[in-house]
Short mmCIF file of C-alpha atoms and ligand atoms in Angstrom, two decimals:
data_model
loop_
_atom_site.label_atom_id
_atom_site.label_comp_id
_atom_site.label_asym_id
_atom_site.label_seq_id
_atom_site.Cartn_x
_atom_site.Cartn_y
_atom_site.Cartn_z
CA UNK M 5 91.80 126.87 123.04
CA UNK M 6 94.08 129.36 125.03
CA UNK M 7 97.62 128.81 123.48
CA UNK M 8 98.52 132.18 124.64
CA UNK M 9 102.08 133.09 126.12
CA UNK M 10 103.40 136.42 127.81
CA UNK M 11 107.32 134.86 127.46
CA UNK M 12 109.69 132.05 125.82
CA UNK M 13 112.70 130.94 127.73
CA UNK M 14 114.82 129.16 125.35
CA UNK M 15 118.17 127.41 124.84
CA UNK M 16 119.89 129.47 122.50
CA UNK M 17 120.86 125.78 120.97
CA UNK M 18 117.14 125.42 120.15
CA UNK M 19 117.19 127.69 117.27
CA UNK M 20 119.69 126.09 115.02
CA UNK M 21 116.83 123.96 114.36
CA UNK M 22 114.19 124.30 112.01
CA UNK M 23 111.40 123.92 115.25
CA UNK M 24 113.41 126.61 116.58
CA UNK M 25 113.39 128.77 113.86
CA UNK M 26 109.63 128.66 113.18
CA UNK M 27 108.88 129.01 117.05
CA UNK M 28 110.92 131.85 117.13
CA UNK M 29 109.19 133.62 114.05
CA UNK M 30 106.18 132.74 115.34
CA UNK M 31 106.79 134.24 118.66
CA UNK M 32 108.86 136.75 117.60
CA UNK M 33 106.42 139.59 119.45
CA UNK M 34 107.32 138.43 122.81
CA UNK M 35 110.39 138.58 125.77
CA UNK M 36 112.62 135.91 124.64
CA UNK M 37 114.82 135.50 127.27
CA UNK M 38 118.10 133.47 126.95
CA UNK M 39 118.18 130.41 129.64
CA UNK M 40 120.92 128.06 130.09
CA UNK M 41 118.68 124.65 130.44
CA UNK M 42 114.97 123.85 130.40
CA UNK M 43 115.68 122.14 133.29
CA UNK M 44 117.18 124.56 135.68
CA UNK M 45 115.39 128.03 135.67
CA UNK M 46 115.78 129.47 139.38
CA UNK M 47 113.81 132.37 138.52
CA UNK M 48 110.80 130.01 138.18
CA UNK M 49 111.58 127.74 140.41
CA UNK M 50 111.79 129.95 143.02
CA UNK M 51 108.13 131.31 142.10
CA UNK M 52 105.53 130.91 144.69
CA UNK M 53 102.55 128.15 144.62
CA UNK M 54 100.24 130.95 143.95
CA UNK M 55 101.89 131.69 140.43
CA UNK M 56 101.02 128.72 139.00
CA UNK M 57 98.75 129.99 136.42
CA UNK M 58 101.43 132.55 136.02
CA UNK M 59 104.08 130.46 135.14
CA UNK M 60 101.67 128.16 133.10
CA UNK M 61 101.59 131.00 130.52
CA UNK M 62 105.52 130.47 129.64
CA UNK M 63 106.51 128.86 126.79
CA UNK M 64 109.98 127.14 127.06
CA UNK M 65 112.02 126.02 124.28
CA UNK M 66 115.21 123.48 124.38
CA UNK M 67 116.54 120.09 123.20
CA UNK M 68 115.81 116.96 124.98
CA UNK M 69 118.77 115.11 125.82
CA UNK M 70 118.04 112.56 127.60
CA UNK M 71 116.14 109.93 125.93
CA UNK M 72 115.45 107.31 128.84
CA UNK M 73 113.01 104.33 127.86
CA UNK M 74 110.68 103.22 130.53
CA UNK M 75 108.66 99.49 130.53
CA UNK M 76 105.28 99.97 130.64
CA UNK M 77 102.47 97.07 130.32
CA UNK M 78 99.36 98.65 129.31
CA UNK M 79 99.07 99.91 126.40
CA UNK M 80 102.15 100.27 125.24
CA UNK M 81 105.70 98.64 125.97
CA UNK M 82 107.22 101.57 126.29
CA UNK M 83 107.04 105.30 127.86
CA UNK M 84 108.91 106.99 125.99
CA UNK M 85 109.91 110.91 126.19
CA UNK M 86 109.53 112.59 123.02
CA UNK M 87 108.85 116.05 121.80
CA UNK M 88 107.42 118.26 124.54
CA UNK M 89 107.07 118.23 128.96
CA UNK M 90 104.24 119.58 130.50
CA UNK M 91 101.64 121.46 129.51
CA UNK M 92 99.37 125.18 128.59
CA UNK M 93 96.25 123.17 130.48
CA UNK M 94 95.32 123.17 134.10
CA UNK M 95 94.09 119.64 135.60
CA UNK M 96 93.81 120.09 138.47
CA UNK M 97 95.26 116.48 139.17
CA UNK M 98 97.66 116.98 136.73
CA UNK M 99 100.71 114.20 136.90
CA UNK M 100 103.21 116.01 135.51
CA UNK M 101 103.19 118.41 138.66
CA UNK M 102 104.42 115.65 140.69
CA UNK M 103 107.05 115.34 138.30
CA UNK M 104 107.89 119.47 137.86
CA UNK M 105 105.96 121.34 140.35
CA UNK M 106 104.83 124.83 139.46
CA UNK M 107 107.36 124.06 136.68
CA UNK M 108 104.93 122.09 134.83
CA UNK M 109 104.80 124.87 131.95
CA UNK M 110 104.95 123.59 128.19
CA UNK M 111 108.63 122.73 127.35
CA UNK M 112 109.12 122.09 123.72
CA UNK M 113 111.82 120.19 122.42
CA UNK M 114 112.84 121.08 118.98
CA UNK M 115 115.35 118.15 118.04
CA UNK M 116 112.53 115.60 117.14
CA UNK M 117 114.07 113.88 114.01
CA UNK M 118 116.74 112.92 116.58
CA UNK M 119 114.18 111.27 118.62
CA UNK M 120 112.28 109.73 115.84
CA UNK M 121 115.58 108.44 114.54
CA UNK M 122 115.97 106.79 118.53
CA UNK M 123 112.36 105.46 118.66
CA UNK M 124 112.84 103.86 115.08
CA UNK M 125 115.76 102.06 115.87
CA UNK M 126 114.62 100.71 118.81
CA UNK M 127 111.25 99.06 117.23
CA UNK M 128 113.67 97.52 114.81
CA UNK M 129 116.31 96.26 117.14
CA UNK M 130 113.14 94.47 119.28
CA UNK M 131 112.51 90.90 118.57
CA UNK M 132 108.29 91.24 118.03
CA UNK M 133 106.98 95.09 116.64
CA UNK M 134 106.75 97.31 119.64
CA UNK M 135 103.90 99.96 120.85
CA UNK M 136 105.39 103.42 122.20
CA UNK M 137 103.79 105.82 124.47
CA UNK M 138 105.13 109.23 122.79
CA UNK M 139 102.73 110.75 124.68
CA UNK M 140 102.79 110.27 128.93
CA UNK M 141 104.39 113.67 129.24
CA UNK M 142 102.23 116.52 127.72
CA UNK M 143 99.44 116.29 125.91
CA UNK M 144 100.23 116.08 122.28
CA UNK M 145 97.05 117.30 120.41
CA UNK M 146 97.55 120.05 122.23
CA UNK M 147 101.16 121.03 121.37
CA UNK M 148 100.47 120.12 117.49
CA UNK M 149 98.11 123.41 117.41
CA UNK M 150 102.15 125.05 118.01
CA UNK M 151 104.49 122.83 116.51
CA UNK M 152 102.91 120.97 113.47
CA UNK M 153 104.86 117.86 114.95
CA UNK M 154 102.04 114.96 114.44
CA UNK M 155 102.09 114.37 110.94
CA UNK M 156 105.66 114.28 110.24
CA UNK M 157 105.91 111.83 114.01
CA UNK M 158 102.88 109.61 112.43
CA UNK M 159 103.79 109.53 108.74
CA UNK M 160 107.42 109.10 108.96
CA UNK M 161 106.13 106.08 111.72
CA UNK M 162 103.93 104.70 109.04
CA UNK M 163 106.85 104.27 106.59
CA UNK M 164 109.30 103.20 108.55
CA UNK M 165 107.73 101.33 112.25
CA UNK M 166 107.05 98.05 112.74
CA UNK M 167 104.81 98.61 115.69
CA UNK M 168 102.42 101.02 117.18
CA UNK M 169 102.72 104.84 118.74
CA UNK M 170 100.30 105.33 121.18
CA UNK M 171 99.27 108.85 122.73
CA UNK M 172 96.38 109.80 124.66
CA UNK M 173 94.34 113.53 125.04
CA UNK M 174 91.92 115.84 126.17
CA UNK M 175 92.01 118.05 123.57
CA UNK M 176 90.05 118.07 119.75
CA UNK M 177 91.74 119.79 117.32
CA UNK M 178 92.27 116.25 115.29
CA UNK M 179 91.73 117.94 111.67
CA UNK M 180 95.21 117.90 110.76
CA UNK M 181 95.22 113.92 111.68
CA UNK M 182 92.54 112.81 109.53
CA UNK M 183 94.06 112.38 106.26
CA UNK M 184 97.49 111.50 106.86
CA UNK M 185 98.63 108.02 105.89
CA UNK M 186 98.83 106.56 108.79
CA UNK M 187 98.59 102.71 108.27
CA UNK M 188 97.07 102.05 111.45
CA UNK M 189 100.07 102.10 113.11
CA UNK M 190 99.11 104.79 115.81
CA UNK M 191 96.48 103.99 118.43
CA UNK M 192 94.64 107.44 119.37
CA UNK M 193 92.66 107.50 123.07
CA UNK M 194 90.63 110.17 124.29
CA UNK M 195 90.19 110.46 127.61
CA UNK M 196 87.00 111.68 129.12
CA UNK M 197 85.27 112.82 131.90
CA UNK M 198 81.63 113.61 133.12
CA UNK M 199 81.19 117.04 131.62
CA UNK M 200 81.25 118.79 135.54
CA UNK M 201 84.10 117.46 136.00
CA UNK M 202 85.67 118.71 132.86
CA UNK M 203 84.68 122.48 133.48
CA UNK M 204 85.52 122.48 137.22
CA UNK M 205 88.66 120.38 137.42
CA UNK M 206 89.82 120.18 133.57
CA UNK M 207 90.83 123.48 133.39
CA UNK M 208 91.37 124.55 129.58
CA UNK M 209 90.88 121.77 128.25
CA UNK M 210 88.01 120.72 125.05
CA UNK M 211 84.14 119.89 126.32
CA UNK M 212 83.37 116.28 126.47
CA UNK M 213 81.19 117.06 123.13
CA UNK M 214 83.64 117.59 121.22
CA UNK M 215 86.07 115.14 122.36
CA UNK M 216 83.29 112.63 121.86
CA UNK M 217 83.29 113.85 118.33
CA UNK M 218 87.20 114.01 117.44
CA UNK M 219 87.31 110.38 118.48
CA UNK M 220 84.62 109.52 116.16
CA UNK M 221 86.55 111.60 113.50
CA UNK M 222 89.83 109.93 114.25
CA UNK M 223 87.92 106.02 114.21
CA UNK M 224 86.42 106.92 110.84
CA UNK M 225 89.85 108.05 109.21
CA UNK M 226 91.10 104.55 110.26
CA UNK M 227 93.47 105.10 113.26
CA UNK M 228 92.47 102.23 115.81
CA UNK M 229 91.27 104.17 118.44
CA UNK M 230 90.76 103.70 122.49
CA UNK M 231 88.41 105.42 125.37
CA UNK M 232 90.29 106.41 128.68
CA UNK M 233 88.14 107.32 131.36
CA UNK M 234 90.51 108.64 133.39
CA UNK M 235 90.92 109.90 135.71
CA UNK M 236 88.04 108.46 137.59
CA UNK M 237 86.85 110.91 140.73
CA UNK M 238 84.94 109.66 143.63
CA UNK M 239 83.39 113.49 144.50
CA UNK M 240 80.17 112.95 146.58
CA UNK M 241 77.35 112.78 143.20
CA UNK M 242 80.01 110.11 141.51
CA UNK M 243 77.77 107.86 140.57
CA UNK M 244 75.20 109.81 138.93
CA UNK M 245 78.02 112.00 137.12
CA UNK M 246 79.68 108.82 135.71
CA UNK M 247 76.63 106.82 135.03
CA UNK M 248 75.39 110.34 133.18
CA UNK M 249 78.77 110.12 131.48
CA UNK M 250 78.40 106.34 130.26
CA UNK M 251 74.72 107.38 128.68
CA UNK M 252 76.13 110.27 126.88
CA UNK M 253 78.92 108.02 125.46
CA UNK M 254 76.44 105.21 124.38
CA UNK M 255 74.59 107.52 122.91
CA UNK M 256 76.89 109.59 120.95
CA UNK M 257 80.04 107.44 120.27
CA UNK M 258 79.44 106.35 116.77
CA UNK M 259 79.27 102.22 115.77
CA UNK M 260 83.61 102.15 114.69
CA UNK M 261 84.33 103.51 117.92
CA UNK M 262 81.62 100.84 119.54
CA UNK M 263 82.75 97.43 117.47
CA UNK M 264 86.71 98.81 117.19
CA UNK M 265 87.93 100.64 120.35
CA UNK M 266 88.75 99.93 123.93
CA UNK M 267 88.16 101.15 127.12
CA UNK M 268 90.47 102.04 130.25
CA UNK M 269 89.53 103.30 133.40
CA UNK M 270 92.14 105.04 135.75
CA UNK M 271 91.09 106.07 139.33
CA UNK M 272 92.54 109.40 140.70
CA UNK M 273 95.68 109.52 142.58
CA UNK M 274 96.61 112.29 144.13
CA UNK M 275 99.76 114.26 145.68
CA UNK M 276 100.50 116.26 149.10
CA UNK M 277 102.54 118.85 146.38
CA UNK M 278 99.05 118.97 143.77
CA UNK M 279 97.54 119.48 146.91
CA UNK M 280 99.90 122.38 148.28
CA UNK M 281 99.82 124.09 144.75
CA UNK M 282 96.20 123.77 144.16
CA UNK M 283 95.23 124.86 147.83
CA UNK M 284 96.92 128.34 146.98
CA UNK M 285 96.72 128.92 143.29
CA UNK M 286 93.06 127.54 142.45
CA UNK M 287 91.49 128.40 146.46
CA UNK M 288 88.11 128.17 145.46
CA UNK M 289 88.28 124.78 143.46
CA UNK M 290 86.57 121.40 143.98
CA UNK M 291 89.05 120.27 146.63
CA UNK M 292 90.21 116.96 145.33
CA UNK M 293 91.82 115.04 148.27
CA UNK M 294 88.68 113.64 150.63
CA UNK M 295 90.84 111.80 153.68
CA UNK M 296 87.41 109.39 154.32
CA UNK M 297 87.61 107.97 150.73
CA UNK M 298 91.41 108.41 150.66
CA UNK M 299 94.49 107.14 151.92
CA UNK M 300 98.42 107.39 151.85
CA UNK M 301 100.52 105.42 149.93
CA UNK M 302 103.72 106.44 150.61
CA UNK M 303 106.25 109.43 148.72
CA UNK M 304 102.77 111.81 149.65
CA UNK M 305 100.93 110.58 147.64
CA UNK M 306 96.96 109.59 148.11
CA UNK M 307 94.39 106.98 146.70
CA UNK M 308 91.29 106.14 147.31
CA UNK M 309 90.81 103.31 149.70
CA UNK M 310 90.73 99.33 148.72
CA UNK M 311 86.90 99.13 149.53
CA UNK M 312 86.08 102.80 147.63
CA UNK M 313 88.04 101.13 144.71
CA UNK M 314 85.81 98.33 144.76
CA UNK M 315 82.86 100.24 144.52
CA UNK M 316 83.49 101.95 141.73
CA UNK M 317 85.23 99.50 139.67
CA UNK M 318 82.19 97.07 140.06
CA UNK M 319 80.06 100.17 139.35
CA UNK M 320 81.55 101.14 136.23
CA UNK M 321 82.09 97.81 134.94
CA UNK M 322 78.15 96.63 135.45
CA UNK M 323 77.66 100.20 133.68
CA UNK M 324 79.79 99.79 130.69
CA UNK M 325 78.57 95.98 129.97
CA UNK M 326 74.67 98.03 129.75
CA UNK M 327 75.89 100.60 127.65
CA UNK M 328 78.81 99.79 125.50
CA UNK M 329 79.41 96.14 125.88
CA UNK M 330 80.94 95.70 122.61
CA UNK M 331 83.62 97.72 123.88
CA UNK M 332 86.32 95.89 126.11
CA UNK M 333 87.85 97.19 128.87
CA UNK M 334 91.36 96.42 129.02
CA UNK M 335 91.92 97.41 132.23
CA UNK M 336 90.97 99.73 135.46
CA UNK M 337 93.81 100.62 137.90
S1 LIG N 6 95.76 118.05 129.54
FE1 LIG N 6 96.99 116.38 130.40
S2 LIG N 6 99.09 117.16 130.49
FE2 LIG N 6 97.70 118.94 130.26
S3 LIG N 6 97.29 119.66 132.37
FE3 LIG N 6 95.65 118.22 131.78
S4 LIG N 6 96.38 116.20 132.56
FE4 LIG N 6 98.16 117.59 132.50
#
């Protein structure tokens, strides 16, 4: 896994925290260069489309400081922000760069006993245990490899939650998960693609093997556990890439995963600025937006047509009830 930077751009702030202190030790052979917030860099912002993968290779450091709870009613009840923003990946749909642009380079936030301490109280001042999504803005498997930040978020959960954390990924590294006491009380999902699609549009992320295999690891140490296909992409072979995918699940998802976990399925949406940044950085990619299959709905943004939508959702679900129709699907949007 590439976790390589070439410079942190930190909040001086950051390091009277422990986080900040180990990040900076850790680090302590690169540029650190002194920045005012996390959120305002003009230097970066004012990079070009093409430096993407440039500016992906930052590290930034800071405190979150605003905590802002959003509904949510799939998985979870809540979104909630927690310890890092973006991300050291490259999908080439990537959400978060509708949300920061070319700035969508791996913030860390180093004041996460603060946010536990917010999340906590919360669950306990709800009238029925609640589930949080602690991880809709980065990818959290990911940032552990850096920060250590899992067990201490799960454990301390375990103790002291009523209801459920909840974080997806596309990333394996789930060995320091496995034997932490975790009660049950955090719901892991992998999301997966059809293994093209994961080397051509997934860029740095873990191989569909071995995501297949952390979520087997992760359902046999206990956690309940959930299968995001996600996001779902109509290129022109779609149907034999995600009916290949379904096989390769069926066959190597092992039974806990089969008579325990659930299944989502998102369809691709798409943005006029991922499709500015990606025309320029990544010029010889898989173009993503198709305007026959596609269409606008409003802010830039693209989906794929009512009828396309269709198609594929009563694809996939005929599909899934062959192959792994113990698992339910608790919803496709
Ligand atoms: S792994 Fe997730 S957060 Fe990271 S670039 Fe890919 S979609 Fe974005």
């Amino acid at each position: 896994m590439n976790m390589s930077f070439d410079a942190v751009y930190y909040e001086p702030n950051a390091l009277d925290y422990e986080l900040g202190q180990m990040l900076r030790e850790k680090y302590k052979h690169l540029p650190w260069i002194e920045i005012e917030s996390h959120n305002r860099i003009p230097e970066l912002s004012a990079a070009e489309n093409q430096d993407f993968p440039k500016l992906k290779k930052h590290l930034i450091i800071g405190l979150r400081k605003t905590h802002k709870y959003v509904e949510n009613h799939k998985v979870s009840d809540w979104l909630v922000p927690y310890t890092s923003s973006g991300c050291r990946a490259m999908c080439l749909y990537c959400y978060l760069v509708c949300n920061y642009n070319k700035c969508a380079y791996l913030r860390l936030f180093v004041n996460r006993e603060q946010m536990m301490d917010r999340l906590l109280k919360k669950d306990a001042a709800a009238p029925a245990p609640q589930t949080f999504e602690i991880g809709s803005n980065s990818d959290l498997i990911l940032e552990n490899i850096i920060t250590d930040n899992l067990p201490y978020t799960i454990e301390r959960f375990a103790r002291e939650g009523r209801g459920h954390l909840t974080f997806p990924t596309k990333f394996d590294m789930v060995k320091p998960l496995l034997n932490l006491d975790h009660r049950g009380k955090t719901i892991f999902r992998m999301s997966v693609n059809p293994h093209e699609i994961v080397s051509c549009v997934e860029l740095g992320t873990a191989p569909l093997s071995a995501r297949i295999q952390a979520l087997n690891q992760m359902a046999e140490a206990g956690y309940p556990v959930g299968l995001l296909i996600a996001p779902v992409i109509l290129l022109p072979d779609w149907k034999e890439l995600y009916g290949e995918l379904i096989d390769q699940l069926a066959d190597e998802l092992n039974e806990k995963v089969k008579k325990t976990g659930f299944i989502e399925i998102i369809l691709m949406t798409y943005s006029f600025v991922q499709n500015a940044i990606n025309t320029d950085a990544f010029p010889q990619a898989v173009p993503l937006l198709n305007r026959e299959t596609m269409t606008g709905r409003g802010r830039g943004k693209y989906c794929y047509r009512n009828d396309v939508r269709a198609e594929a959702e009563s694809f996939l679900r005929e599909k899934l009830s062959q192959q792994l129709k113990t698992m339910p699907i608790w919803y496709i949007s």
